[in-house]
CSV table of C-alpha atoms and ligand atoms in Angstrom, one decimal:
chain,number,residue,atom,x,y,z
A,8,MET,CA,83.7,117.4,110.5
A,9,LYS,CA,85.7,116.5,107.4
A,10,CYS,CA,89.4,115.7,107.7
A,11,ILE,CA,92.5,115.8,105.5
A,12,LEU,CA,95.6,113.9,106.7
A,13,ILE,CA,98.9,114.9,105.2
A,14,LEU,CA,101.5,112.1,105.5
A,15,GLY,CA,105.1,113.1,104.9
A,16,ASP,CA,106.7,109.7,104.6
A,17,GLY,CA,109.8,109.4,106.7
A,18,MET,CA,109.9,113.1,107.6
A,19,ALA,CA,111.0,112.7,111.2
A,20,ASP,CA,114.7,112.5,111.9
A,21,GLU,CA,117.5,113.1,114.4
A,22,GLN,CA,119.5,116.2,115.2
A,23,ILE,CA,122.1,116.6,112.5
A,24,PRO,CA,125.5,118.4,113.0
A,25,GLU,CA,125.4,119.8,109.5
A,26,LEU,CA,122.1,121.5,110.3
A,27,GLY,CA,123.6,123.1,113.5
A,28,GLY,CA,122.2,120.4,115.7
A,29,LYS,CA,118.7,120.7,114.3
A,30,THR,CA,116.5,118.0,112.8
A,31,PRO,CA,115.5,118.5,109.2
A,32,LEU,CA,111.9,119.4,110.4
A,33,GLU,CA,113.4,122.0,112.7
A,34,TYR,CA,115.8,123.4,110.1
A,35,ALA,CA,113.4,123.5,107.1
A,36,LYS,CA,111.4,126.6,106.5
A,37,THR,CA,107.9,125.4,107.3
A,38,PRO,CA,105.7,128.5,108.1
A,39,ASN,CA,102.5,126.6,107.5
A,40,LEU,CA,103.3,123.6,109.7
A,41,ASP,CA,104.5,125.9,112.4
A,42,ARG,CA,101.3,128.0,112.3
A,43,MET,CA,99.4,124.8,112.6
A,44,ALA,CA,101.4,123.9,115.7
A,45,GLN,CA,100.7,127.4,117.1
A,46,GLU,CA,97.0,127.4,116.4
A,47,GLY,CA,96.4,123.7,116.8
A,48,ALA,CA,97.9,121.0,119.0
A,49,CYS,CA,100.7,118.5,118.9
A,50,GLY,CA,101.4,115.0,120.2
A,51,MET,CA,103.5,111.9,119.5
A,52,LEU,CA,102.3,108.7,117.9
A,53,HIS,CA,103.6,105.1,118.2
A,54,THR,CA,103.2,103.8,114.6
A,55,ILE,CA,105.1,100.6,114.8
A,56,PRO,CA,103.8,97.9,117.2
A,57,ASP,CA,106.3,95.8,119.1
A,58,GLY,CA,107.5,92.8,117.1
A,59,PHE,CA,107.0,94.5,113.7
A,60,GLU,CA,109.6,96.0,111.4
A,61,ALA,CA,109.5,99.7,110.9
A,62,GLY,CA,108.0,99.5,107.4
A,63,SER,CA,105.7,102.0,105.7
A,64,ASP,CA,103.1,99.3,105.3
A,65,ILE,CA,103.0,98.7,109.1
A,66,ALA,CA,103.0,102.3,109.9
A,67,ASN,CA,100.4,103.5,107.4
A,68,MET,CA,98.1,100.6,108.2
A,69,SER,CA,98.3,101.5,111.9
A,70,ILE,CA,97.6,105.2,111.1
A,71,LEU,CA,94.5,104.1,109.2
A,72,GLY,CA,93.4,102.1,112.2
A,73,TYR,CA,94.1,98.6,110.9
A,74,ALA,CA,96.2,97.0,113.7
A,75,PRO,CA,99.0,95.1,112.0
A,76,GLU,CA,98.9,92.5,114.7
A,77,LYS,CA,95.5,91.6,113.3
A,78,TYR,CA,95.6,92.3,109.6
A,79,TYR,CA,99.2,92.3,108.2
A,80,THR,CA,100.1,89.6,105.8
A,81,GLY,CA,103.1,91.3,104.0
A,82,ARG,CA,103.8,94.1,101.6
A,83,GLY,CA,103.6,92.0,98.5
A,84,PRO,CA,99.9,91.3,98.7
A,85,LEU,CA,99.0,94.9,99.3
A,86,GLU,CA,101.0,96.0,96.3
A,87,ALA,CA,99.4,93.2,94.2
A,88,LEU,CA,96.0,94.6,95.0
A,89,SER,CA,97.1,98.1,94.1
A,90,MET,CA,98.4,96.9,90.7
A,91,GLY,CA,95.0,95.2,89.9
A,92,VAL,CA,96.4,91.7,90.3
A,93,ASP,CA,93.5,89.6,91.6
A,94,LEU,CA,95.2,87.2,94.1
A,95,ALA,CA,93.7,83.7,94.5
A,96,PRO,CA,93.4,82.7,98.2
A,97,THR,CA,96.5,80.4,97.9
A,98,ASP,CA,98.7,82.9,95.9
A,99,VAL,CA,101.7,84.3,97.7
A,100,ALA,CA,102.7,87.8,96.5
A,101,TYR,CA,106.1,89.2,97.0
A,102,ARG,CA,107.4,92.8,96.5
A,103,CYS,CA,110.1,92.2,93.9
A,104,ASN,CA,112.8,94.9,93.8
A,105,ILE,CA,115.1,95.3,90.9
A,106,VAL,CA,118.5,95.9,92.6
A,107,THR,CA,122.2,96.3,92.0
A,108,VAL,CA,124.4,93.7,93.6
A,109,ARG,CA,128.2,94.1,93.2
A,110,ASP,CA,130.7,91.6,94.4
A,111,GLU,CA,127.9,89.8,96.3
A,112,ILE,CA,127.1,93.0,98.2
A,113,MET,CA,123.8,94.9,98.0
A,114,ALA,CA,125.0,98.1,96.3
A,115,ASP,CA,121.6,99.7,95.6
A,116,PHE,CA,118.1,98.6,96.6
A,117,SER,CA,116.6,100.5,93.6
A,118,ALA,CA,119.1,99.8,90.8
A,119,GLY,CA,119.7,103.6,90.7
A,120,HIS,CA,116.0,104.3,90.7
A,121,ILE,CA,115.5,102.4,87.5
A,122,SER,CA,112.7,103.8,85.3
A,123,SER,CA,109.4,102.0,85.0
A,124,ALA,CA,110.0,101.4,81.3
A,125,GLU,CA,113.4,99.8,81.9
A,126,ALA,CA,111.9,97.6,84.6
A,127,ALA,CA,109.1,96.5,82.4
A,128,GLU,CA,111.6,95.6,79.6
A,129,LEU,CA,113.7,93.6,82.0
A,130,PHE,CA,110.7,91.7,83.4
A,131,ALA,CA,109.4,91.0,79.9
A,132,SER,CA,112.8,89.3,79.1
A,133,LEU,CA,112.8,87.4,82.4
A,134,ALA,CA,109.2,86.1,82.4
A,135,PRO,CA,109.7,83.2,79.9
A,136,ALA,CA,112.7,82.0,82.0
A,137,VAL,CA,110.8,81.7,85.2
A,138,PRO,CA,107.5,79.8,84.4
A,139,ARG,CA,106.8,78.9,88.0
A,140,VAL,CA,106.1,82.5,89.0
A,141,LEU,CA,104.1,85.4,87.7
A,142,LEU,CA,106.0,88.7,87.3
A,143,ARG,CA,104.3,92.1,87.1
A,144,ALA,CA,106.2,95.4,86.5
A,145,GLY,CA,105.1,98.2,88.7
A,146,VAL,CA,106.6,101.7,89.3
A,147,SER,CA,110.4,102.0,89.1
A,148,TYR,CA,112.2,99.4,91.2
A,149,ARG,CA,108.9,98.4,93.0
A,150,ASN,CA,107.6,95.3,91.1
A,151,LEU,CA,105.7,92.2,91.9
A,152,LEU,CA,106.3,88.4,91.9
A,153,VAL,CA,103.5,85.9,92.7
A,154,VAL,CA,104.0,82.3,93.5
A,155,PRO,CA,100.8,80.3,92.8
A,156,ASN,CA,99.9,77.9,95.6
A,157,GLY,CA,102.9,79.4,97.5
A,158,SER,CA,104.1,79.4,101.1
A,159,ALA,CA,105.6,82.7,102.2
A,160,ALA,CA,109.4,82.5,102.5
A,161,ASP,CA,111.3,84.5,105.2
A,162,SER,CA,113.0,87.4,103.5
A,163,SER,CA,114.9,90.6,104.0
A,164,ALA,CA,114.1,94.1,102.8
A,165,PRO,CA,116.9,95.2,100.4
A,166,HIS,CA,116.9,98.8,101.7
A,167,ASP,CA,117.9,97.4,105.1
A,168,ILE,CA,121.0,95.5,103.8
A,169,VAL,CA,122.7,98.1,101.6
A,170,GLY,CA,126.4,97.7,101.8
A,171,GLN,CA,126.2,94.2,103.3
A,172,PRO,CA,127.0,90.8,101.8
A,173,ILE,CA,123.7,89.3,100.5
A,174,ALA,CA,124.6,85.7,101.4
A,175,ALA,CA,123.2,86.0,104.9
A,176,TYR,CA,119.9,87.6,103.7
A,177,LEU,CA,118.8,85.3,100.9
A,178,PRO,CA,115.2,83.9,101.2
A,179,ARG,CA,114.7,81.0,103.5
A,180,ASN,CA,111.9,78.4,104.1
A,181,GLY,CA,108.6,78.3,102.3
A,182,ASP,CA,109.0,79.3,98.6
A,183,ALA,CA,112.8,79.9,99.1
A,184,ASP,CA,113.8,77.4,96.4
A,185,ILE,CA,111.5,78.9,93.8
A,186,LEU,CA,112.6,82.4,94.7
A,187,LEU,CA,116.3,81.5,94.6
A,188,SER,CA,116.0,79.9,91.2
A,189,ALA,CA,114.2,83.0,89.9
A,190,MET,CA,116.9,85.3,91.3
A,191,ALA,CA,119.6,83.2,89.7
A,192,LYS,CA,117.8,83.3,86.3
A,193,SER,CA,117.5,87.1,86.6
A,194,ARG,CA,121.2,87.4,87.0
A,195,GLU,CA,121.7,85.6,83.8
A,196,VAL,CA,119.0,87.4,81.8
A,197,PHE,CA,119.9,90.9,83.1
A,198,ALA,CA,123.7,90.5,82.5
A,199,GLY,CA,124.4,92.1,79.1
A,200,HIS,CA,120.7,93.0,78.6
A,201,PRO,CA,120.3,96.0,76.3
A,202,VAL,CA,118.7,98.0,79.1
A,203,ASN,CA,121.9,97.5,81.2
A,204,VAL,CA,124.2,98.2,78.3
A,205,ALA,CA,122.5,101.6,77.8
A,206,ARG,CA,122.4,102.3,81.6
A,207,VAL,CA,126.2,101.7,82.0
A,208,ARG,CA,126.9,103.8,78.9
A,209,ALA,CA,124.9,106.6,80.5
A,210,GLY,CA,126.9,106.3,83.7
A,211,LYS,CA,124.0,104.7,85.6
A,212,LEU,CA,124.0,101.7,87.9
A,213,PRO,CA,123.1,98.4,86.1
A,214,ALA,CA,120.2,96.4,87.3
A,215,THR,CA,121.8,93.1,88.2
A,216,GLN,CA,119.0,91.0,89.6
A,217,ILE,CA,115.6,90.7,91.3
A,218,TRP,CA,115.1,90.7,95.0
A,219,PRO,CA,111.7,89.3,96.2
A,220,TRP,CA,110.7,90.0,99.8
A,221,SER,CA,107.8,90.5,102.2
A,222,GLY,CA,105.5,87.8,100.7
A,223,GLY,CA,102.1,86.9,101.9
A,224,ARG,CA,98.5,86.1,101.1
A,225,ARG,CA,95.8,88.8,100.6
A,226,PRO,CA,94.7,90.5,103.9
A,227,ALA,CA,91.1,90.8,104.9
A,228,PHE,CA,90.3,94.3,106.2
A,229,PRO,CA,86.9,95.5,107.3
A,230,SER,CA,86.1,98.5,105.0
A,231,PHE,CA,87.0,102.0,106.0
A,232,PHE,CA,83.3,102.9,105.8
A,233,GLU,CA,82.3,100.0,108.1
A,234,LYS,CA,84.9,101.0,110.6
A,235,TYR,CA,84.4,104.8,110.7
A,236,HIS,CA,81.1,105.4,108.9
A,237,ARG,CA,83.0,107.9,106.7
A,238,ARG,CA,83.9,107.8,103.0
A,239,GLY,CA,87.7,107.9,102.7
A,240,GLY,CA,90.0,108.6,99.8
A,241,MET,CA,93.8,108.0,99.2
A,242,ILE,CA,96.2,110.2,97.2
A,243,SER,CA,99.6,108.5,96.7
A,244,ALA,CA,102.0,107.7,93.9
A,245,VAL,CA,103.1,104.6,95.8
A,246,ASP,CA,101.5,101.2,95.0
A,247,LEU,CA,101.7,100.2,98.7
A,248,LEU,CA,99.5,103.0,99.9
A,249,ASN,CA,97.0,102.5,97.1
A,250,GLY,CA,97.0,98.8,97.9
A,251,ILE,CA,96.2,99.5,101.6
A,252,ALA,CA,93.4,101.9,100.5
A,253,ARG,CA,91.9,99.3,98.1
A,254,CYS,CA,91.9,96.7,100.8
A,255,ALA,CA,90.0,99.2,103.0
A,256,GLY,CA,87.6,100.0,100.2
A,257,MET,CA,88.8,103.7,100.0
A,258,GLU,CA,88.6,105.6,96.8
A,259,VAL,CA,92.0,105.7,95.1
A,260,ILE,CA,92.5,109.1,93.6
A,261,LYS,CA,95.0,109.2,90.8
A,262,VAL,CA,96.9,112.5,90.4
A,263,PRO,CA,98.7,113.2,87.1
A,264,GLY,CA,102.3,114.2,87.9
A,265,ALA,CA,102.6,112.4,91.2
A,266,THR,CA,105.8,110.3,90.9
A,267,GLY,CA,106.7,109.2,94.5
A,268,TYR,CA,110.0,111.0,94.1
A,269,PHE,CA,111.6,114.4,94.4
A,270,ASP,CA,110.0,115.6,91.2
A,271,THR,CA,106.5,114.9,92.2
A,272,ASP,CA,103.9,117.6,91.5
A,273,TYR,CA,103.2,118.7,95.0
A,274,MET,CA,100.6,121.3,94.2
A,275,ALA,CA,98.6,118.9,92.1
A,276,LYS,CA,98.2,116.7,95.2
A,277,ALA,CA,96.8,119.6,97.2
A,278,ARG,CA,94.4,120.5,94.4
A,279,TYR,CA,93.1,117.0,94.0
A,280,ALA,CA,92.8,116.6,97.8
A,281,LEU,CA,90.7,119.8,97.9
A,282,ASP,CA,88.6,118.6,95.1
A,283,ALA,CA,88.1,115.1,96.6
A,284,ILE,CA,87.2,116.3,100.1
A,285,ARG,CA,84.1,118.0,98.6
A,286,ARG,CA,82.6,114.5,97.9
A,287,LEU,CA,84.4,112.5,100.6
A,288,ASP,CA,84.7,112.8,104.4
A,289,PHE,CA,88.4,112.0,104.7
A,290,VAL,CA,91.4,112.3,102.4
A,291,TYR,CA,94.8,110.8,103.1
A,292,VAL,CA,97.5,112.7,101.2
A,293,HIS,CA,100.7,110.6,101.1
A,294,ILE,CA,104.0,112.2,100.1
A,295,GLU,CA,106.9,109.8,99.6
A,296,ALA,CA,109.8,112.3,98.9
A,297,PRO,CA,111.1,112.8,102.4
A,298,ASP,CA,111.5,109.1,102.9
A,299,GLU,CA,113.4,108.8,99.6
A,300,ALA,CA,115.7,111.6,100.7
A,301,GLY,CA,116.3,109.8,104.0
A,302,HIS,CA,117.2,106.5,102.3
A,303,GLU,CA,119.6,108.4,100.0
A,304,GLY,CA,121.1,110.2,103.0
A,305,SER,CA,120.6,113.6,101.3
A,306,ILE,CA,120.1,116.3,103.9
A,307,GLU,CA,119.5,118.9,101.2
A,308,GLU,CA,116.7,116.9,99.5
A,309,LYS,CA,115.1,116.0,102.8
A,310,VAL,CA,114.9,119.6,103.8
A,311,ARG,CA,113.5,120.5,100.4
A,312,ALA,CA,111.0,117.7,100.5
A,313,ILE,CA,109.8,118.9,104.0
A,314,GLU,CA,109.4,122.4,102.7
A,315,ASN,CA,107.3,121.0,99.9
A,316,VAL,CA,105.1,119.1,102.4
A,317,ASP,CA,104.7,122.5,104.1
A,318,ARG,CA,103.5,124.1,100.8
A,319,VAL,CA,100.9,121.3,100.4
A,320,ALA,CA,99.7,121.9,104.0
A,321,GLY,CA,99.6,125.7,103.3
A,322,ALA,CA,97.5,125.2,100.1
A,323,ILE,CA,95.1,122.9,101.8
A,324,ARG,CA,94.8,125.1,104.8
A,325,ALA,CA,94.0,128.1,102.7
A,326,GLU,CA,90.9,126.5,101.2
A,327,PHE,CA,89.7,123.9,103.7
A,328,ASP,CA,88.4,124.6,107.2
A,329,GLY,CA,87.9,121.1,108.5
A,330,ILE,CA,90.3,119.1,110.6
A,331,ILE,CA,93.9,118.9,109.2
A,332,ALA,CA,96.5,116.5,110.6
A,333,VAL,CA,100.2,116.4,109.4
A,334,LEU,CA,102.6,113.6,110.4
A,335,PRO,CA,105.2,111.2,109.2
A,336,ASP,CA,104.6,107.5,109.3
A,337,HIS,CA,108.0,106.7,110.9
A,338,PRO,CA,111.4,108.5,111.0
A,339,THR,CA,113.9,107.8,108.2
A,340,PRO,CA,117.0,109.3,109.8
A,341,ILE,CA,119.7,110.5,107.4
A,342,ARG,CA,122.3,109.0,109.7
A,343,ILE,CA,121.1,105.4,109.3
A,344,LYS,CA,119.4,105.8,105.8
A,345,THR,CA,116.6,103.5,106.8
A,346,HIS,CA,113.4,103.6,108.9
A,347,SER,CA,113.5,103.7,112.7
A,348,ARG,CA,110.7,102.8,115.1
A,349,GLU,CA,110.7,105.9,117.3
A,350,PRO,CA,107.4,107.6,117.9
A,351,VAL,CA,106.6,110.4,115.4
A,352,PRO,CA,105.3,113.9,116.0
A,353,PHE,CA,101.9,114.9,114.8
A,354,VAL,CA,100.0,118.2,114.6
A,355,VAL,CA,96.3,118.7,114.3
A,356,THR,CA,94.1,121.8,113.8
A,357,GLY,CA,90.6,122.0,115.1
A,358,LYS,CA,91.2,119.9,118.2
A,359,GLY,CA,92.2,122.5,120.7
A,360,THR,CA,95.4,124.6,121.1
A,361,ASP,CA,98.5,124.0,123.1
A,362,SER,CA,101.7,125.9,123.7
A,363,CYS,CA,103.7,124.4,120.8
A,364,THR,CA,105.2,127.0,118.5
A,365,GLN,CA,106.9,124.8,115.9
A,366,PHE,CA,106.1,121.4,114.3
A,367,SER,CA,109.1,119.3,115.4
A,368,GLU,CA,110.1,116.0,117.0
A,369,LYS,CA,111.1,117.8,120.2
A,370,GLU,CA,108.2,120.2,120.7
A,371,ALA,CA,105.5,117.7,119.9
A,372,GLN,CA,106.7,115.7,123.0
A,373,SER,CA,105.3,118.4,125.2
A,374,GLY,CA,102.1,118.8,123.1
A,375,MET,CA,98.8,118.4,124.9
A,376,LEU,CA,97.8,115.4,122.8
A,377,GLY,CA,100.4,113.3,124.6
A,378,THR,CA,101.7,110.0,123.2
A,379,ARG,CA,99.2,107.8,121.5
A,380,LYS,CA,98.9,104.6,119.5
A,381,ALA,CA,98.5,105.3,115.8
A,382,THR,CA,95.6,102.9,115.5
A,383,GLU,CA,93.6,105.4,117.6
A,384,LEU,CA,94.4,108.5,115.6
A,385,LEU,CA,91.5,108.5,113.2
A,386,SER,CA,88.9,107.8,115.8
A,387,PHE,CA,90.3,110.8,117.7
A,388,LEU,CA,90.2,113.0,114.6
A,389,PHE,CA,86.6,111.9,113.7
A,390,ALA,CA,85.3,112.2,117.3
B,406,ZN,ZN1,107.2,105.2,105.1
């Protein structure tokens, strides 16, 4: 049986007073997801193993069946892979955000969702000033820094320290000296840069510096086919997810109009998934927007993003009669504007029917599929 998994990044949440005590999943109009809950079955998934941070990398690796305890080496190397950067075995790759720091406080982990073109321009100016590292511009604020013959520094995710003084969270150990000097150079080069002059004039946040984090060497996954004897594909606008897919030898399916933000072309993702599942056995459709809404603390955008995930599920259901699973990778509660490690609800069609009537955090707790480890999900779907 073929299978399509729809991943609404950060969809799960908490009860919100502004939504009458409902969660965004409960409040949003999701007729397709609710029908899946009625006709299919629900359960809960532990996606973040103990001792790991509640990152999308950890959660999505787990869902694909690659236990982070065994395979995780950091977000940087996975993203490097997705950007086509061929890491030498001794290279250490870091995710390198472009951020806004004001008065030594992390004001914005994305420099106001800086555009890819602006990021590329800033990196081009910075590169000659930091010869000990390799810089690669990616999508928006998500860029890459590689230290040849490096040793991974301890680092902090910038989205976890918004509003806090950065001094306590600067890189430590390993490559820390190299990173700190590159960060200092970026402050000099970015200050007064034409990109920032234009941004400030347009009322946008300036990009004040780089913030490298989650560095590591390239991971060694067994291939998806070796593991499951199925051909898998990935649809995502986010480098991280494409990097995980490349590590797993999955087909990376590029969808024009997929942005990883609220303006993504949702229906194109559904069309490309339906097209890909004709030649593949499994397609993972990743939708980033609910997570972005959670990080921004926007209830309205989160509800809208969930309703768009519902439309994708509806379009896929209308034309695909294999197994369909819908789930978040982790909650990104509006209240805390970052990821949490609570178990997430999932719904599956074609694996029996239980008494759930709605796809929600609360109802899935009484679903017949019980609470499971994410690393066992695909084996269950393929069984
Ligand atoms: Zn995520």
